[in-house]
Short mmCIF file of N, CA and C in Angstrom, two decimals:
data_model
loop_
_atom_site.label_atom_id
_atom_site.label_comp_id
_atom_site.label_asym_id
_atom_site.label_seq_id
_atom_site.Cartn_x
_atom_site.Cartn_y
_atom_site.Cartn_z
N UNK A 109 106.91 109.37 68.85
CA UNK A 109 107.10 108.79 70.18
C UNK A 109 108.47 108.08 70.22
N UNK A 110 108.92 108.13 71.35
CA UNK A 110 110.49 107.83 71.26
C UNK A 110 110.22 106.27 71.80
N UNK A 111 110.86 105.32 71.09
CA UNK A 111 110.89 103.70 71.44
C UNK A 111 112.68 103.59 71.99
N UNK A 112 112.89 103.17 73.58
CA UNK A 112 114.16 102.86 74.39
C UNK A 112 113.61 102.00 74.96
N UNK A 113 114.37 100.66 74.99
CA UNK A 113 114.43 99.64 75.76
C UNK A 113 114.88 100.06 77.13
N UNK A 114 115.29 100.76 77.62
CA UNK A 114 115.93 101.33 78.73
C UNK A 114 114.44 102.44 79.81
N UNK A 115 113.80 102.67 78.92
CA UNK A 115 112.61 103.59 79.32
C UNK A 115 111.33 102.71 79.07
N UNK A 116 110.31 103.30 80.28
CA UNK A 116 109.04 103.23 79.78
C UNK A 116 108.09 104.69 80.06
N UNK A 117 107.24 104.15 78.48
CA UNK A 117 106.06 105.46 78.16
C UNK A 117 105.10 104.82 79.21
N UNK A 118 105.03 106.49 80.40
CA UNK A 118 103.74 105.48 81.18
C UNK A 118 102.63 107.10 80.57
N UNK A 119 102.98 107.58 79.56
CA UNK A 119 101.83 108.59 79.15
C UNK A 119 102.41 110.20 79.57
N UNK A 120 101.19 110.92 79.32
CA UNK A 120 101.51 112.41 78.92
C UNK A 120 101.86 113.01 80.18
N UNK A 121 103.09 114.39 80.00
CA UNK A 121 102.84 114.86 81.47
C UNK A 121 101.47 115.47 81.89
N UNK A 122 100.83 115.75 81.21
CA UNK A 122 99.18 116.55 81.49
C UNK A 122 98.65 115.81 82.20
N UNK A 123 98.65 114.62 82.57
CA UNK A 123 97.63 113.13 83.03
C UNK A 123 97.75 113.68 84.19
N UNK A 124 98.91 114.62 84.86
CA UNK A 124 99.31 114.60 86.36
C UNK A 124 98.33 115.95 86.39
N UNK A 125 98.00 116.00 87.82
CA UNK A 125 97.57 117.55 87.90
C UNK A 125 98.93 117.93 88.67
N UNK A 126 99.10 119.44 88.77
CA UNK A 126 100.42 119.74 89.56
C UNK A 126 99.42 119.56 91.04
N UNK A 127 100.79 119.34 91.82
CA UNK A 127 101.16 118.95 93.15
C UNK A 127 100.01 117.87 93.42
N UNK A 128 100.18 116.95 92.55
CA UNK A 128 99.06 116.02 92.34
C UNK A 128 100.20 114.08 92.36
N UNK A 129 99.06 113.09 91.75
CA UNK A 129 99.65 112.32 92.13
C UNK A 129 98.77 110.98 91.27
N UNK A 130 99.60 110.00 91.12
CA UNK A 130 99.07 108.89 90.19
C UNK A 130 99.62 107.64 90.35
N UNK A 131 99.23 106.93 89.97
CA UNK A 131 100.07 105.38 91.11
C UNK A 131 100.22 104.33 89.51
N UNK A 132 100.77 103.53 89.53
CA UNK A 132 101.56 102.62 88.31
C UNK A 132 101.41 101.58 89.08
N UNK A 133 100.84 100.59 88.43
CA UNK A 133 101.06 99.26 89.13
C UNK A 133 102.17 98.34 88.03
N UNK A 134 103.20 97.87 88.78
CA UNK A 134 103.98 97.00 88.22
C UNK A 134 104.00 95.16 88.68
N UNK A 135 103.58 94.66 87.29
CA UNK A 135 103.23 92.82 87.69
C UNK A 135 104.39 92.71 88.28
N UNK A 136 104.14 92.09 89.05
CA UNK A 136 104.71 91.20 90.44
C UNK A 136 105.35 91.98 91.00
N UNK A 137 105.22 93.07 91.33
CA UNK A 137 106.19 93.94 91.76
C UNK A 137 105.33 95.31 92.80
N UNK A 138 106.13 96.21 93.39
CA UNK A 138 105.83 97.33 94.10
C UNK A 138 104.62 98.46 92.95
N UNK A 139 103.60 98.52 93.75
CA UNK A 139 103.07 100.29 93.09
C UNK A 139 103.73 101.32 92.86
N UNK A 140 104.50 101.99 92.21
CA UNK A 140 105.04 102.88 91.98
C UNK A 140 104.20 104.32 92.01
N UNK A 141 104.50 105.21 92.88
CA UNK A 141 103.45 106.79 92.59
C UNK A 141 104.48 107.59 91.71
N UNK A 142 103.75 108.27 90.78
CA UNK A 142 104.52 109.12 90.21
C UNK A 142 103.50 110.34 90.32
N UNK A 143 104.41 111.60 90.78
CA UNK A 143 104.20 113.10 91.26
C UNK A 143 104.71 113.92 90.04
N UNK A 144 104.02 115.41 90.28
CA UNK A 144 103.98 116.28 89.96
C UNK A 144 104.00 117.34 90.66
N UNK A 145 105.04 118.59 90.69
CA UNK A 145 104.79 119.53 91.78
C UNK A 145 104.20 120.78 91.37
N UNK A 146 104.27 121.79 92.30
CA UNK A 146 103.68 123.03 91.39
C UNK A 146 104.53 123.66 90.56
N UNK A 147 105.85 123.49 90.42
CA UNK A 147 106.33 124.12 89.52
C UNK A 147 106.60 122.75 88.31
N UNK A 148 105.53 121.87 88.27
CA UNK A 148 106.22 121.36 87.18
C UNK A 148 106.94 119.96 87.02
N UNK A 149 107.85 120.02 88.00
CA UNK A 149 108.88 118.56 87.80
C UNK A 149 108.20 117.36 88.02
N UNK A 150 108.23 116.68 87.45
CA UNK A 150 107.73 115.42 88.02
C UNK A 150 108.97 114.24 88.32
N UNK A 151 108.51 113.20 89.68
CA UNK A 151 109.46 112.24 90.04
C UNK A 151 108.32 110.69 89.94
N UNK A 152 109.11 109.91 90.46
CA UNK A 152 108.10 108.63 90.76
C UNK A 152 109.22 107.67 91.82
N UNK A 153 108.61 107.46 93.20
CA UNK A 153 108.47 106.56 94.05
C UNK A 153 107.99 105.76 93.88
N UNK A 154 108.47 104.49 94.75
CA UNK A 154 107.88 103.22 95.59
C UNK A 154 106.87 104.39 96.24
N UNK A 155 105.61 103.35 96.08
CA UNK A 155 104.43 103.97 96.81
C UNK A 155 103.99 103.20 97.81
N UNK A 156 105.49 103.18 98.57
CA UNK A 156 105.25 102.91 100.27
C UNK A 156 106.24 104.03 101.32
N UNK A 157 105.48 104.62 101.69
CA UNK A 157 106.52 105.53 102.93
C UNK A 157 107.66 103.98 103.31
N UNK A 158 108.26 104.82 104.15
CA UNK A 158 109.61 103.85 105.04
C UNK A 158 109.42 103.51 106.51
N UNK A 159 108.04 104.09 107.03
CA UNK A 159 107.82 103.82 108.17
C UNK A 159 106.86 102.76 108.51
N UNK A 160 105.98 103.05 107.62
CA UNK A 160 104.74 102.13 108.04
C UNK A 160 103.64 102.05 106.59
N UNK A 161 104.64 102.26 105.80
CA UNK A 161 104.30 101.44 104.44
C UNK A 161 102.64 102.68 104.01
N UNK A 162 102.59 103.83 104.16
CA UNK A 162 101.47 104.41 103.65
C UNK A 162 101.62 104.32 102.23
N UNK A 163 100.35 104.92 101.53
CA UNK A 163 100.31 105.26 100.60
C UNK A 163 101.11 106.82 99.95
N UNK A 164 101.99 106.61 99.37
CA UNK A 164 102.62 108.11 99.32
C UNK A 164 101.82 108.81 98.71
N UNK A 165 101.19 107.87 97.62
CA UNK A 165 100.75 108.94 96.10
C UNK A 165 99.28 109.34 96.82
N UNK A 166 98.80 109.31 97.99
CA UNK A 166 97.68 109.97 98.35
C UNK A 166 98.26 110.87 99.51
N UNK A 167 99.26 111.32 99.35
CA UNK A 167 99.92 112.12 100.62
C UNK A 167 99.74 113.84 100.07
N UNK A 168 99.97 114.32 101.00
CA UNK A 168 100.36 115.82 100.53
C UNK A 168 101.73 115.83 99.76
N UNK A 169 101.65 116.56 98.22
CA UNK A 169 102.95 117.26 97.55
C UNK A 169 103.15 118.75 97.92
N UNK A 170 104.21 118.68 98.25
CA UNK A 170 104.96 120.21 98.80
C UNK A 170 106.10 120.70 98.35
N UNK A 171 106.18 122.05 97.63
CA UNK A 171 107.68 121.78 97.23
C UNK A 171 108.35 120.61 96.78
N UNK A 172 109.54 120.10 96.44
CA UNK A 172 109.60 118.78 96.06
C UNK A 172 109.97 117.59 97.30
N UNK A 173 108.68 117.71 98.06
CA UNK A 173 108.32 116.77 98.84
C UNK A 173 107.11 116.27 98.28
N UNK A 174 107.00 114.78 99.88
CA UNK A 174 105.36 114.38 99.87
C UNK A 174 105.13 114.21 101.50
N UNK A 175 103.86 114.68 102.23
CA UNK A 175 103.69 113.93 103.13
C UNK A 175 102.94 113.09 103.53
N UNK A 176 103.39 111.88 103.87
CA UNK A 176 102.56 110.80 104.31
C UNK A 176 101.42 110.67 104.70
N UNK A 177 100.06 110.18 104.42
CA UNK A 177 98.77 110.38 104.87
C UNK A 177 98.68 109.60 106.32
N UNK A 178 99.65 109.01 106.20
CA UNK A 178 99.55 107.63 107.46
C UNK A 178 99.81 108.70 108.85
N UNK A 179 101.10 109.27 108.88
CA UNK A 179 101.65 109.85 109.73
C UNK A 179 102.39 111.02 109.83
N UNK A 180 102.31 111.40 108.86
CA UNK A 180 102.86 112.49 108.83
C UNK A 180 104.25 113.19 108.19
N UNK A 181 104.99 111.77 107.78
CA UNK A 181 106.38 111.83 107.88
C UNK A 181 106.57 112.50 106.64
N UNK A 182 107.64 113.08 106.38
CA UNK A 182 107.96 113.86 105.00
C UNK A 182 109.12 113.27 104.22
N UNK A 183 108.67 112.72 103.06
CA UNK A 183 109.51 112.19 101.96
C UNK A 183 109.97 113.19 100.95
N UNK A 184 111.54 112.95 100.40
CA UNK A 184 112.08 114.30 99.91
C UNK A 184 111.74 113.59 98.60
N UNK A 185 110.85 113.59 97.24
CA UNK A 185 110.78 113.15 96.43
C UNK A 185 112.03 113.10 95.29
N UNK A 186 112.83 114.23 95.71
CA UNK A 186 114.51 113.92 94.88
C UNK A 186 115.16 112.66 95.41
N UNK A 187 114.90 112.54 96.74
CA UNK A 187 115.78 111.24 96.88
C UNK A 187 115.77 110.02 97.91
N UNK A 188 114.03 109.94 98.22
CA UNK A 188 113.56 108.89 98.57
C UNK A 188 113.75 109.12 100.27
N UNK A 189 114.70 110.17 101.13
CA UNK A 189 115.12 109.70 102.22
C UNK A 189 113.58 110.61 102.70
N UNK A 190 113.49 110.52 104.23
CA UNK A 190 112.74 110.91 105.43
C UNK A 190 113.22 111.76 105.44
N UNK A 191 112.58 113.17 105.69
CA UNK A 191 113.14 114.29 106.27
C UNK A 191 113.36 114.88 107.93
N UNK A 192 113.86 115.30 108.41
CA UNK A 192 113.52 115.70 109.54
C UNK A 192 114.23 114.70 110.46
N UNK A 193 113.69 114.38 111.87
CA UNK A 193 114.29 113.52 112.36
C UNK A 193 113.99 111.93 111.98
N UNK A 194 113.24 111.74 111.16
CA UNK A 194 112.75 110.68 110.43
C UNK A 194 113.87 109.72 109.53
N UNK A 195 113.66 109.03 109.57
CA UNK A 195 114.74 107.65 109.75
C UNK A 195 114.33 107.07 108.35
N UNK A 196 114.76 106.66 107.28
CA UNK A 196 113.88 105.74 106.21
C UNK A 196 114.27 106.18 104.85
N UNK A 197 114.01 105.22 103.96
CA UNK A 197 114.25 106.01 102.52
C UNK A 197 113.36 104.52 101.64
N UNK A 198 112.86 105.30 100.58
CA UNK A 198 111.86 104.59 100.03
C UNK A 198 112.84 104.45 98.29
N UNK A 199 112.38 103.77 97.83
CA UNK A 199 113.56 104.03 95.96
C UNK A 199 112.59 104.78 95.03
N UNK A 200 113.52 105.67 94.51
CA UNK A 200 113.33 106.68 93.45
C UNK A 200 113.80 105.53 91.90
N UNK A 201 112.70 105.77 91.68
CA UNK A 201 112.80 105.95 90.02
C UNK A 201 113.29 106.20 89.38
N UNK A 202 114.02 106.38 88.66
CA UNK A 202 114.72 107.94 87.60
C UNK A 202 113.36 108.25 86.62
N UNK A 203 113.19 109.32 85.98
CA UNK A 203 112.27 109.83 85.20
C UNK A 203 112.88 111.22 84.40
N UNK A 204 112.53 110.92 83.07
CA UNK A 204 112.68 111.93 82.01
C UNK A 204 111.24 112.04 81.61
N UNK A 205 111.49 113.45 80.91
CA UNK A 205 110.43 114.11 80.15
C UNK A 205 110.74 113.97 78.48
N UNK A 206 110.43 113.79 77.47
CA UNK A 206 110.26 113.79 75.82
C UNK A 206 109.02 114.14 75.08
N UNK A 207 109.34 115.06 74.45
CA UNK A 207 108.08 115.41 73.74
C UNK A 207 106.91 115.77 74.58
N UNK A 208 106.62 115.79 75.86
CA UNK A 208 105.78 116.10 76.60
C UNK A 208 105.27 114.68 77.05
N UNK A 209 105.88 113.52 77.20
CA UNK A 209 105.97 112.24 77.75
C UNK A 209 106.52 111.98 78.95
N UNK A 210 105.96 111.26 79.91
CA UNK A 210 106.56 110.85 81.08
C UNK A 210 107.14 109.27 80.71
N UNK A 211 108.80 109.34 81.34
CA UNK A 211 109.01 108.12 80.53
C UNK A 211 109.42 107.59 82.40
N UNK A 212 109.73 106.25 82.77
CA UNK A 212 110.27 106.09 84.12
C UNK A 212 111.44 104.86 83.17
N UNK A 213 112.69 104.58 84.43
CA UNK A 213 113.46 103.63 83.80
C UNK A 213 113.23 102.26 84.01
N UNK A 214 113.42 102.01 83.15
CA UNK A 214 112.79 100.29 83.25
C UNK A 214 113.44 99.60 84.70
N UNK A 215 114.37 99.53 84.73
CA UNK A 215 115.32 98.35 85.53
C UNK A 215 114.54 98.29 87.00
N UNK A 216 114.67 99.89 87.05
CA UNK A 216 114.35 100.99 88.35
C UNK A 216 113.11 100.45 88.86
N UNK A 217 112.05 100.67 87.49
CA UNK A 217 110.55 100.48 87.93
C UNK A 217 110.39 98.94 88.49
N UNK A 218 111.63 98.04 87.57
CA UNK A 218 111.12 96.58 88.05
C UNK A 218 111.94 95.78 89.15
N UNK A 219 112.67 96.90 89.81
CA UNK A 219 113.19 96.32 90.89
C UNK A 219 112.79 95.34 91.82
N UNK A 220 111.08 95.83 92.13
CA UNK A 220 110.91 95.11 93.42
C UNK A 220 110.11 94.05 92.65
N UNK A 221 110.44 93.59 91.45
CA UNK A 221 109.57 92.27 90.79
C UNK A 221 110.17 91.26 91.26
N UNK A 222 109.41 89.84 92.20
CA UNK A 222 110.04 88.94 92.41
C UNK A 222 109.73 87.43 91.96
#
């Protein structure tokens, strides 16, 4: 197992199902969802849309999107913005894969700790 102060092990990529979805809670801080699509990649969001704060990680995964359960809106999971005529952007994570590990970056994940 790889030990970086810069990364965290939040566990295996298998935990995800594809085009599936799993939520991270960070102390004092934002839920983070981390995705899986069908081909594979996985990302991790703030697990709040930009409109009206849904739950992302219970949204539809599409291609490397998600859509919002709240309303509909479509989040581009590469890079946090709203798609479409949709206005908003939520923060991306960074995330690597090792050894078959999902790692997310520390700083990233503890942004919204206050």
């Amino acid at each position: 197992m790889m030990t970086d102060a810069k990364w965290i092990d939040i566990g295996p990529v298998e935990q995800l199902p594809a085009m599936g979805a799993r939520t991270l809670p960070v102390q004092g801080g934002q839920e983070i969802a981390i995705f899986r699509t069908a081909t594979g990649s996985i990302h991790a969001l703030a697990n709040k849309c930009p409109h009206k704060a849904g739950p992302l990680s219970q949204g539809i995964v599409h291609d490397t999107n998600v859509t919002c359960p709240l309303h509909n809106w479509r989040i581009s999971l590469l890079t946090g913005e709203a798609l479409g005529e949709d206005k908003g952007c939520v923060p991306v994570i960074p995330v690597k894969i090792d050894a078959g590990r999902i790692y997310i970056e520390r700083a990233a994940a503890l942004a919204g700790v206050v």
